Amino acid sequence: MAMKRVQVRMQDGKIREVEQGTTALQVAEAISASLRKSAACARVDGRLVDLDTALVEDCALEIVTLASEDGLAVYRHSTAHLMAQAIRRLYGQEAVKLGIGPVIQDGFYYDMDLAKPLSVDELGPIEEEMKRIAQEDLPITRREVSRTEALRIFGELDDPYKLELIRDLPEAAVISIYDQGEFFDLCRGPHLPSTGLIRAFKLQSVAGAYWRGDSSKSVLQRVYGTAFVKKTELDEHLQRLEEAKKRDHRKLGRELELFMFSEEAPGMPFYLPNGMIIRNELEEFSRRQQRQEGYEEVRTPLMMNQRLWEESGHWDHYHENMYFTEVDETRFALKPMNCPGHMLIFKNALRSYRELPIRISEFGQVHRHEFSGALNGMMRVRTFCQDDAHLFVRPDQIAEEINAVLALIDRFYRVFGFDYRLELSTRPEDSMGSAELWEAAESALRNVLEDRGIQYRLNEGDGAFYGPKIDFHILDALGRSWQCATVQLDFQMPEKFDLSYIGDDNQKHRPVVIHRAVYGSIDRFIGILTEHYAGAFPLWLAPVQVKLLPVSDPFSDYAVEVKRQLERSGIRAQADLRSEKLGYKIREAQLQKVPYMLVLGEQEQQTAAVAVRKRGEGDLGSMSVAEVTELLLGEIAGRR
């Protein structure tokens, strides 16, 4: 009897006819040996499945390779299972209760309940056991089980975490278990065909984590790791991580005396004099750019009545992230955003259509509650300065104003040497306002991006609760992505605050609000810049721009004189007048990452000159004080 045949539409549009029951892996093998070798899993009618999945009806098929994003995720998830199997082999099944082991950016982790805590020193032996299991090339196979059977299997193992996961699954859920040798795990999959395909991995750290992120539940041990298809890729990644450690803004912040933190104010940065110089320079640079674009700066209170936040919608959508207090028996909130205050400023006067657009900006200090475990130096804090602006525009001005904002952000980022990617985020589940207004706002942002020919990624459901947004993801010197600037289009708050302007028909009309931030958080931006430049800030941002180094005590007075001349020109200079050898002083200045060093000895004093050394370039030769001043001021003005 002839086998039934099914039609398989491949990704290139071609149709392949195969016998019913042929697996995705067999199709890949029939296409080419190289495709079979590079295959990680398959996508059947849009759903990711294992390669041994049988094709039983006409379908669309894509062979997902290890080189793809989905393929790498499957590779890493399979490595997480490999790690769990190795830990079970080393410590025994009774001593290891498994939680979950998802893929994360650049790697994976597995949460486990272990009879005794793991130390970092134990990661090496676990890696060796993982390599042995990989060499065994154990087939990884999937089996579906009923809910009753799954509860029985994991009940016999006395595994409370898997039992909880099973009980929380929807009634109609398909429950699957993956086997590899003696090891099995509850998992949705898909996975690689065998452990032998896993070649390059590294276990990185151990940390504590609440089960399912719930602080009322058990603390499990979270083992982090990473995996790559090629060892060269793993080596490059580990090298980048080592470089990132050297650039860690928390470490450099201490060494360069930029900022500090205290247990007296967790998650709230203290700016030291050097850090304050950088922050002031960033703010002044922004002010100059914004003045040229017609922005007017304002300041709003840190704390406002709770009813304002109820009116704005923050109470319904954001109150769990806010700090509240009571004054004169009235509830107040520390502002988490500057928007409501700017709405009140617009509403403070009668507005004409001729005044619009009105662009108001603020370096506003905001407070947002973050869990202590999420705090991370300057990157995740509880209070930060937002370089906020709100543009109140007529509907016919939306496209022009958003275009101008995008151009302004581009100019900013070019100064710092950042490339960036754009992301358009649409209506979230927890949003306010009508579907029609949201569609109008989303279309307006999409049209601007497409009219400018800008490539962007669509991020469904990640907009602000009051409107869609365009997010800028900047790439630093190590290729890491950071979300900073944002442009948000808002039809909701003008409605909430009953904002209006008088049109040319003498009738009231509703403005549209564009929310805009360039740095996003100045504090976080400083953290990013510190790592981007590895603490070697460009001259215009450097807290100390010039270090004067007299070769010996007799030339200290001349060093002080030159220092004063430079300071009168607006250059930040320090003189190292210690009775130390010149080589020691140069080394100290290098460690402090000072852009320029001016060496002063007998010849320099006699000729009213200085010997110039530039960071990264070395000796530039002798210059007069006037010449070096001109050089420095030119570089500062150009922000090179």
XYZ file of C-alpha atoms in Angstrom:
640
model
C 0.000 0.000 0.000
C 1.443 3.368 -1.048
C 2.294 5.812 1.719
C 0.359 9.073 1.764
C 2.454 12.035 0.654
C 2.316 15.569 2.047
C 3.296 18.867 0.481
C 5.852 20.942 2.349
C 6.309 24.599 1.454
C 9.871 25.661 2.214
C 10.995 29.144 3.232
C 12.089 29.981 -0.343
C 8.551 29.223 -1.557
C 9.421 25.911 -3.200
C 7.174 22.894 -2.589
C 8.717 19.560 -1.603
C 6.573 16.434 -1.639
C 7.548 13.872 1.035
C 6.091 10.728 2.568
C 3.787 11.330 5.513
C 5.767 10.902 8.730
C 9.028 12.238 7.283
C 10.811 14.275 9.958
C 12.035 17.846 9.636
C 15.598 16.545 10.049
C 15.148 14.157 7.115
C 13.957 17.037 4.944
C 17.046 19.036 5.936
C 19.272 16.044 5.110
C 17.618 15.640 1.725
C 18.370 19.279 0.920
C 22.046 19.121 1.877
C 24.426 17.549 4.368
C 25.550 21.014 5.478
C 21.973 22.072 6.287
C 21.459 18.922 8.344
C 24.705 19.609 10.212
C 23.794 23.227 10.986
C 20.132 22.561 11.890
C 19.027 23.304 15.470
C 15.257 22.875 15.234
C 12.436 23.544 12.782
C 9.478 25.863 12.395
C 6.286 24.151 11.198
C 3.444 26.503 10.301
C 5.155 29.183 12.376
C 5.669 27.007 15.492
C 9.126 25.997 16.717
C 9.462 22.221 17.021
C 12.158 19.554 17.413
C 13.902 18.253 14.319
C 12.491 14.754 14.868
C 8.940 16.117 14.518
C 7.042 14.094 11.922
C 5.286 15.967 9.103
C 1.799 14.417 8.896
C -0.051 16.974 6.768
C 0.599 19.757 4.284
C 2.544 22.502 6.014
C 5.064 25.342 5.806
C 8.513 24.273 6.979
C 11.612 26.256 7.897
C 14.827 24.593 9.009
C 16.142 26.805 11.827
C 19.931 26.826 11.864
C 22.340 27.317 14.727
C 23.430 30.610 13.153
C 19.976 32.140 13.670
C 18.688 33.875 16.787
C 16.112 31.139 17.422
C 18.685 28.427 16.745
C 21.153 29.903 19.214
C 18.373 30.159 21.832
C 17.585 26.434 21.404
C 21.314 25.660 21.637
C 21.605 27.611 24.889
C 18.455 26.098 26.376
C 19.792 22.628 25.625
C 23.021 23.667 27.373
C 20.991 24.657 30.450
C 19.589 21.092 30.530
C 23.104 19.736 30.051
C 24.220 21.719 33.103
C 21.288 20.462 35.186
C 22.138 16.870 34.221
C 25.786 17.388 35.185
C 24.846 18.835 38.584
C 22.483 15.922 39.225
C 25.235 13.448 38.335
C 27.720 15.141 40.658
C 25.479 15.820 43.645
C 22.734 13.203 43.313
C 19.101 13.456 42.292
C 17.839 13.650 45.873
C 20.064 16.668 46.611
C 18.997 18.662 43.544
C 15.453 19.957 42.983
C 15.111 21.747 39.660
C 13.209 24.980 39.134
C 13.386 26.636 35.712
C 16.242 27.120 33.250
C 15.419 29.784 30.652
C 17.540 31.444 27.993
C 18.513 35.064 28.679
C 20.494 37.626 26.715
C 23.938 36.171 25.955
C 23.334 32.968 27.879
C 21.105 31.022 30.247
C 20.562 30.191 33.913
C 18.977 27.427 35.945
C 17.315 27.939 39.338
C 17.857 24.991 41.679
C 17.175 23.988 45.252
C 20.396 22.291 46.406
C 21.107 20.454 49.634
C 24.219 22.576 50.087
C 25.149 25.952 48.561
C 27.289 25.932 45.440
C 30.461 27.998 45.321
C 32.103 29.515 42.253
C 34.978 27.045 42.752
C 32.569 24.183 41.965
C 31.665 25.524 38.524
C 34.859 24.116 36.988
C 34.088 20.458 37.925
C 30.486 20.948 36.720
C 31.822 22.174 33.348
C 34.051 19.091 33.078
C 31.066 16.828 33.726
C 29.075 18.729 31.091
C 31.872 18.062 28.579
C 31.767 14.337 29.385
C 27.996 14.206 28.838
C 28.369 16.124 25.564
C 30.966 13.570 24.411
C 28.494 10.769 25.185
C 26.315 12.309 22.440
C 23.088 11.331 24.215
C 19.934 11.611 22.074
C 17.541 14.283 23.335
C 13.967 13.061 22.839
C 10.557 14.476 23.610
C 7.572 12.624 25.041
C 4.132 13.976 25.806
C 2.475 12.984 29.074
C -0.919 13.553 30.654
C -1.295 15.884 33.596
C -1.933 12.899 35.864
C 1.200 11.133 34.657
C 3.313 14.272 34.995
C 2.125 14.787 38.566
C 2.914 11.149 39.349
C 6.423 11.307 37.818
C 7.492 14.462 39.640
C 5.596 13.479 42.769
C 7.744 10.354 43.007
C 10.800 12.609 42.760
C 9.377 14.782 45.550
C 10.018 17.813 43.304
C 7.804 20.667 44.604
C 8.842 23.158 41.942
C 7.952 21.029 38.929
C 4.697 20.014 40.634
C 3.788 23.680 41.100
C 4.541 24.417 37.449
C 2.384 21.499 36.291
C -0.542 22.519 38.501
C -0.377 26.083 37.165
C -0.579 24.974 33.517
C -3.896 25.562 31.710
C -6.161 22.520 31.488
C -5.675 22.257 27.717
C -1.871 22.582 27.893
C 0.273 19.938 26.208
C 2.775 18.653 28.789
C 6.096 17.341 27.546
C 9.211 15.822 29.096
C 12.653 15.727 27.488
C 14.928 12.733 28.068
C 18.706 12.556 27.637
C 20.270 9.428 29.059
C 19.253 8.968 32.688
C 18.191 12.627 32.942
C 14.738 14.013 32.163
C 13.127 17.399 32.657
C 9.732 19.016 32.296
C 10.051 21.362 29.317
C 8.095 22.844 26.432
C 11.146 22.660 24.115
C 12.317 22.485 21.436
C 15.831 21.117 21.952
C 18.817 20.020 19.910
C 18.756 16.388 18.668
C 21.623 15.316 20.942
C 24.085 16.509 23.570
C 26.981 15.993 21.168
C 26.051 19.174 19.301
C 26.895 21.272 22.373
C 30.541 22.254 22.148
C 31.392 25.699 23.541
C 30.075 26.839 26.916
C 31.161 28.503 30.142
C 29.589 28.629 33.600
C 29.964 32.123 34.980
C 28.460 32.739 38.391
C 26.123 31.654 41.181
C 23.517 33.904 42.798
C 20.400 33.679 44.941
C 16.960 34.136 43.380
C 13.404 33.913 44.717
C 11.413 31.083 43.184
C 9.457 32.580 40.277
C 10.559 36.055 41.369
C 8.231 36.007 44.390
C 9.865 37.361 47.567
C 7.449 35.314 49.708
C 8.814 32.048 48.266
C 12.010 30.032 48.678
C 15.408 31.394 47.698
C 16.988 29.097 45.109
C 20.504 29.044 43.710
C 20.750 30.476 40.225
C 23.661 29.215 38.149
C 24.482 31.451 35.176
C 26.246 30.310 32.024
C 26.725 31.124 28.387
C 27.129 29.029 25.256
C 28.114 29.602 21.639
C 28.152 27.380 18.595
C 31.866 28.037 17.975
C 34.655 28.208 20.524
C 36.033 31.325 18.831
C 32.704 33.063 19.441
C 32.762 31.995 23.087
C 36.338 33.245 23.487
C 35.445 36.601 21.927
C 32.430 36.919 24.218
C 34.460 36.117 27.331
C 37.081 38.639 26.233
C 34.361 41.277 25.882
C 33.150 40.437 29.387
C 36.675 40.877 30.758
C 36.891 44.244 29.006
C 33.476 45.149 30.432
C 34.758 44.390 33.953
C 37.626 46.821 33.420
C 35.122 49.407 32.205
C 32.572 48.808 35.001
C 31.289 52.277 35.872
C 31.029 51.371 39.563
C 34.736 50.514 39.690
C 35.777 53.542 37.604
C 33.397 55.778 39.538
C 35.313 54.966 42.727
C 38.766 55.210 41.151
C 38.064 58.502 39.354
C 36.012 59.893 42.293
C 32.922 60.566 40.178
C 30.086 59.365 42.431
C 29.350 57.250 45.487
C 26.488 55.359 47.126
C 25.530 55.010 50.783
C 23.366 52.617 52.769
C 21.715 55.737 54.162
C 20.116 56.322 50.735
C 20.050 53.009 48.821
C 19.818 53.378 45.067
C 20.386 57.141 45.233
C 23.690 58.439 43.829
C 25.860 61.048 45.521
C 27.808 63.162 43.025
C 31.409 63.936 43.963
C 33.063 67.081 42.528
C 34.509 65.259 39.487
C 31.178 63.630 38.657
C 29.349 66.920 39.103
C 31.598 68.513 36.489
C 30.575 65.852 33.965
C 26.899 66.220 34.834
C 27.034 70.022 34.524
C 28.797 69.773 31.157
C 26.138 67.391 29.865
C 23.346 69.662 31.057
C 24.933 72.795 29.585
C 25.548 71.072 26.254
C 21.886 70.043 26.193
C 20.701 73.525 27.162
C 22.636 75.138 24.311
C 21.252 72.668 21.784
C 17.684 73.097 23.040
C 17.837 76.901 23.101
C 18.752 76.811 19.423
C 15.619 74.701 18.815
C 13.249 77.046 20.659
C 12.887 75.163 23.945
C 12.146 77.062 27.162
C 13.383 75.621 30.454
C 11.095 75.242 33.488
C 11.234 73.670 36.941
C 8.369 71.815 38.646
C 8.027 70.660 42.297
C 9.436 67.316 43.439
C 6.247 66.540 45.355
C 2.628 67.149 44.347
C -0.845 66.257 45.588
C -2.017 62.679 45.047
C -5.119 63.910 43.200
C -2.868 65.207 40.414
C -1.506 61.683 39.878
C -5.033 60.299 39.922
C -6.013 62.836 37.256
C -2.977 62.016 35.092
C -3.579 58.248 35.222
C -0.355 57.475 37.088
C -2.306 56.353 40.158
C -4.129 53.657 38.185
C -1.152 52.551 36.087
C 1.986 53.370 38.071
C 1.293 53.904 41.784
C 3.164 50.746 42.877
C 6.361 52.395 41.591
C 5.774 55.686 43.433
C 6.706 57.064 46.876
C 3.976 58.716 48.958
C 3.896 60.856 52.081
C 1.364 62.844 54.070
C 1.487 66.597 54.713
C -1.246 68.408 56.675
C -3.429 65.283 56.462
C -3.169 65.349 52.668
C -1.495 62.624 50.576
C 1.364 63.742 48.341
C 3.593 61.806 45.950
C 7.193 62.306 44.884
C 7.005 62.697 41.129
C 8.056 59.650 39.056
C 7.700 61.714 35.876
C 7.600 65.379 34.934
C 4.600 65.214 32.588
C 1.752 66.308 34.923
C 3.695 69.354 36.109
C 4.241 70.435 32.505
C 0.522 69.988 31.782
C -0.217 72.432 34.622
C 2.290 74.933 33.193
C 0.617 74.805 29.765
C -2.806 75.195 31.397
C -1.623 78.199 33.421
C -2.293 80.618 30.560
C -4.686 81.060 27.659
C -2.940 79.715 24.554
C -3.366 80.729 20.915
C -2.741 78.540 17.883
C -0.106 81.107 16.865
C 1.990 80.198 19.956
C 2.150 76.520 19.078
C 4.359 74.583 19.114
C 5.284 75.336 22.724
C 8.401 73.402 23.731
C 9.195 73.265 27.457
C 12.101 71.332 28.960
C 13.233 70.426 32.452
C 16.123 68.669 34.124
C 13.682 67.120 36.557
C 14.618 64.918 39.499
C 12.226 61.965 39.678
C 11.802 59.081 42.146
C 10.722 55.565 41.214
C 10.628 52.531 43.464
C 12.951 49.710 42.418
C 13.443 46.468 44.339
C 16.781 46.432 46.124
C 17.886 43.386 44.136
C 17.397 45.282 40.882
C 19.594 48.248 41.840
C 22.762 48.455 39.757
C 25.087 51.405 40.254
C 24.004 54.308 38.049
C 22.217 52.005 35.606
C 19.261 51.253 37.886
C 18.557 53.727 40.679
C 15.630 55.023 42.708
C 16.113 58.685 41.912
C 17.506 60.214 38.745
C 17.441 63.341 36.660
C 15.361 63.117 33.514
C 16.163 65.535 30.685
C 12.497 65.834 29.940
C 10.678 67.971 27.411
C 7.068 68.267 26.354
C 6.044 69.771 23.056
C 2.479 71.049 22.813
C 1.560 71.008 19.146
C -1.352 71.331 16.757
C -2.290 68.117 14.924
C -0.890 69.547 11.669
C 2.507 70.079 13.380
C 3.027 66.495 14.617
C 5.162 65.212 11.738
C 7.376 68.300 11.542
C 8.028 68.364 15.288
C 8.800 64.651 15.582
C 11.163 64.986 12.627
C 12.927 67.842 14.413
C 13.197 65.804 17.624
C 14.686 62.822 15.773
C 17.239 65.111 14.129
C 18.117 66.685 17.508
C 18.697 63.273 19.121
C 20.849 62.215 16.159
C 23.045 65.319 16.609
C 23.469 64.552 20.307
C 24.524 60.962 19.788
C 26.997 61.779 17.034
C 28.894 63.962 19.513
C 29.409 60.957 21.807
C 30.239 58.544 18.990
C 27.142 56.389 19.434
C 25.482 54.367 16.716
C 21.875 53.483 17.482
C 18.842 51.425 16.507
C 15.199 52.519 16.669
C 12.251 50.641 18.102
C 8.569 51.548 17.735
C 6.555 50.390 20.761
C 2.781 50.090 20.493
C -0.207 49.961 22.845
C 0.339 47.881 26.022
C -2.394 45.863 27.735
C -2.410 48.290 30.679
C -3.212 51.472 28.755
C -5.702 54.290 28.853
C -7.693 55.924 26.078
C -9.638 54.799 23.034
C -8.395 52.442 20.331
C -8.974 55.187 17.751
C -6.633 57.648 19.472
C -3.999 54.944 19.886
C -4.228 54.025 16.224
C -3.855 57.689 15.234
C -0.802 58.088 17.475
C 0.858 54.874 16.286
C 0.244 55.769 12.639
C 1.747 59.228 13.133
C 4.993 57.806 14.553
C 5.162 55.043 11.948
C 4.641 57.504 9.097
C 7.448 59.794 10.293
C 9.897 56.894 10.512
C 8.949 55.551 7.104
C 8.954 58.975 5.435
C 12.503 59.499 6.742
C 13.490 56.069 5.442
C 14.566 54.974 8.931
C 14.716 51.264 9.670
C 13.048 50.304 12.931
C 11.978 47.269 14.922
C 8.336 46.909 15.954
C 7.946 46.167 19.677
C 4.299 45.222 20.074
C 2.642 46.102 23.380
C 5.592 47.916 25.000
C 4.410 51.524 24.713
C 3.828 53.841 27.681
C 0.375 53.535 29.244
C -0.606 56.885 27.705
C 0.889 56.561 24.210
C 3.144 54.785 21.698
C 6.829 55.645 21.562
C 10.025 55.539 19.551
C 12.978 54.321 21.626
C 16.633 54.851 20.732
C 18.943 51.942 21.580
C 22.524 53.197 21.513
C 25.515 50.912 20.951
C 28.575 51.540 23.111
C 32.247 50.812 22.419
C 31.742 47.130 23.318
C 28.685 46.786 21.076
C 26.270 46.634 24.021
C 22.826 48.119 23.557
C 21.332 50.697 25.953
C 17.871 52.220 25.700
C 18.196 55.977 26.244
C 16.294 58.543 24.185
C 12.560 58.236 23.774
C 9.906 60.092 21.763
C 6.294 59.514 22.789
C 3.121 60.782 21.147
C 0.274 61.430 23.559
C -3.374 62.209 22.851
C -4.407 61.104 26.365
C -2.975 63.668 28.803
C -4.398 66.666 26.930
C -7.786 64.985 27.448
C -7.083 64.144 31.093
C -6.067 67.732 31.906
C -8.592 69.360 29.567
C -5.869 71.287 27.716
C -6.885 73.619 24.932
C -5.759 76.448 22.699
C -7.788 78.984 20.737
C -7.740 78.230 17.030
C -7.995 80.616 14.090
C -11.775 80.058 14.275
C -11.811 81.452 17.846
C -12.889 78.019 19.125
C -11.146 75.786 21.650
C -9.030 72.969 20.242
C -7.139 70.120 21.892
C -3.332 70.123 21.530
C -1.272 66.972 21.104
C 1.687 66.340 23.432
C 5.063 64.958 22.355
C 7.084 63.630 25.301
C 10.818 63.653 24.625
C 14.029 62.741 26.440
C 17.512 62.566 24.900
C 19.790 61.293 27.652
C 16.774 59.575 29.242
C 18.330 59.529 32.684
C 21.389 61.767 33.016
C 22.652 59.543 35.831
C 22.381 56.390 33.735
C 23.854 58.193 30.730
C 26.896 59.112 32.835
C 27.238 55.437 33.786
C 27.030 54.453 30.110
C 29.559 57.121 29.078
C 31.957 56.024 31.821
C 31.970 52.495 30.397
C 31.864 53.640 26.761
C 35.013 55.752 27.222
C 36.514 53.381 29.838
C 36.808 56.454 32.078
C 38.953 58.303 29.499
C 36.434 61.091 28.872
C 36.946 63.400 25.910
C 38.561 66.718 26.770
C 35.315 68.721 26.972
C 33.854 66.286 29.548
C 36.995 65.380 31.508
C 36.787 66.606 35.127
C 40.496 67.491 35.025
C 41.467 68.534 31.524
C 45.126 69.351 32.157
C 47.593 68.180 34.780
C 50.678 70.351 35.276
C 53.773 68.385 36.300
C 56.807 70.376 37.480
C 59.934 68.208 37.215
C 61.091 69.379 40.665
C 60.181 71.803 43.475
C 61.948 74.893 41.997
C 59.423 74.940 39.127
C 56.278 74.686 41.250
C 55.657 78.450 41.175
C 55.821 78.423 37.369
C 53.355 75.492 37.314
C 50.937 77.446 39.511
C 51.273 80.492 37.241
C 50.493 78.444 34.091
C 47.590 76.779 35.889
C 46.063 80.185 36.632
C 46.439 81.267 33.003
C 44.651 78.143 31.817
C 41.872 78.551 34.373
C 41.319 82.150 33.291
C 40.659 80.738 29.797
C 38.077 78.346 31.207
C 40.274 75.229 31.194
C 40.080 72.865 34.168
C 43.675 72.384 35.365
C 45.452 70.895 38.359
C 49.104 71.125 39.386
C 50.853 68.150 40.968
C 53.239 69.908 43.379
C 54.279 66.817 45.330
C 57.986 66.129 45.819
C 57.836 62.998 43.670
C 59.784 61.895 40.623
C 58.402 63.009 37.262
C 57.838 59.408 36.102
C 55.676 58.738 39.147
C 53.603 61.874 38.508
C 53.098 60.925 34.853
C 51.958 57.454 35.853
C 49.499 58.898 38.379
C 48.043 61.260 35.757
C 47.696 58.338 33.341
C 45.791 56.307 35.947
C 43.511 59.317 36.456
C 42.986 59.323 32.657
C 43.798 63.039 32.358
C 43.688 64.083 28.666
C 46.737 66.405 28.715
C 49.873 66.602 30.831
C 52.100 69.690 30.736
C 55.654 69.075 31.946
C 57.525 72.123 33.276
C 61.272 72.305 33.859
C 64.089 74.840 33.564
C 63.927 75.154 29.770
C 60.150 75.579 29.778
C 60.341 78.246 32.496
C 63.028 80.200 30.632
C 61.061 80.160 27.337
C 57.546 80.587 28.848
C 56.613 77.244 27.341
C 55.390 73.772 28.358
C 56.215 70.253 27.153
C 52.913 68.710 26.055
C 51.931 65.053 26.497
C 48.552 63.874 25.201
C 46.693 60.823 26.474
C 47.000 58.005 23.959
C 49.485 59.883 21.743
C 52.438 60.691 23.977
C 54.845 63.614 23.545
C 53.612 66.467 21.289
C 56.685 68.620 21.868
C 57.172 72.096 23.311
C 54.518 74.820 22.958
C 54.014 78.288 24.331
C 51.260 78.698 26.899
C 49.245 80.658 24.319
C 49.623 77.853 21.748
C 48.581 75.095 24.107
C 45.638 77.206 25.308
C 44.471 77.647 21.700
C 44.899 73.893 21.069
C 42.864 72.967 24.131
C 40.073 75.487 23.548
C 39.740 74.362 19.930
C 39.401 70.726 20.954
C 36.902 71.597 23.700
C 34.773 73.694 21.342
C 34.780 70.937 18.716
C 33.869 68.272 21.294
C 36.111 65.841 19.482
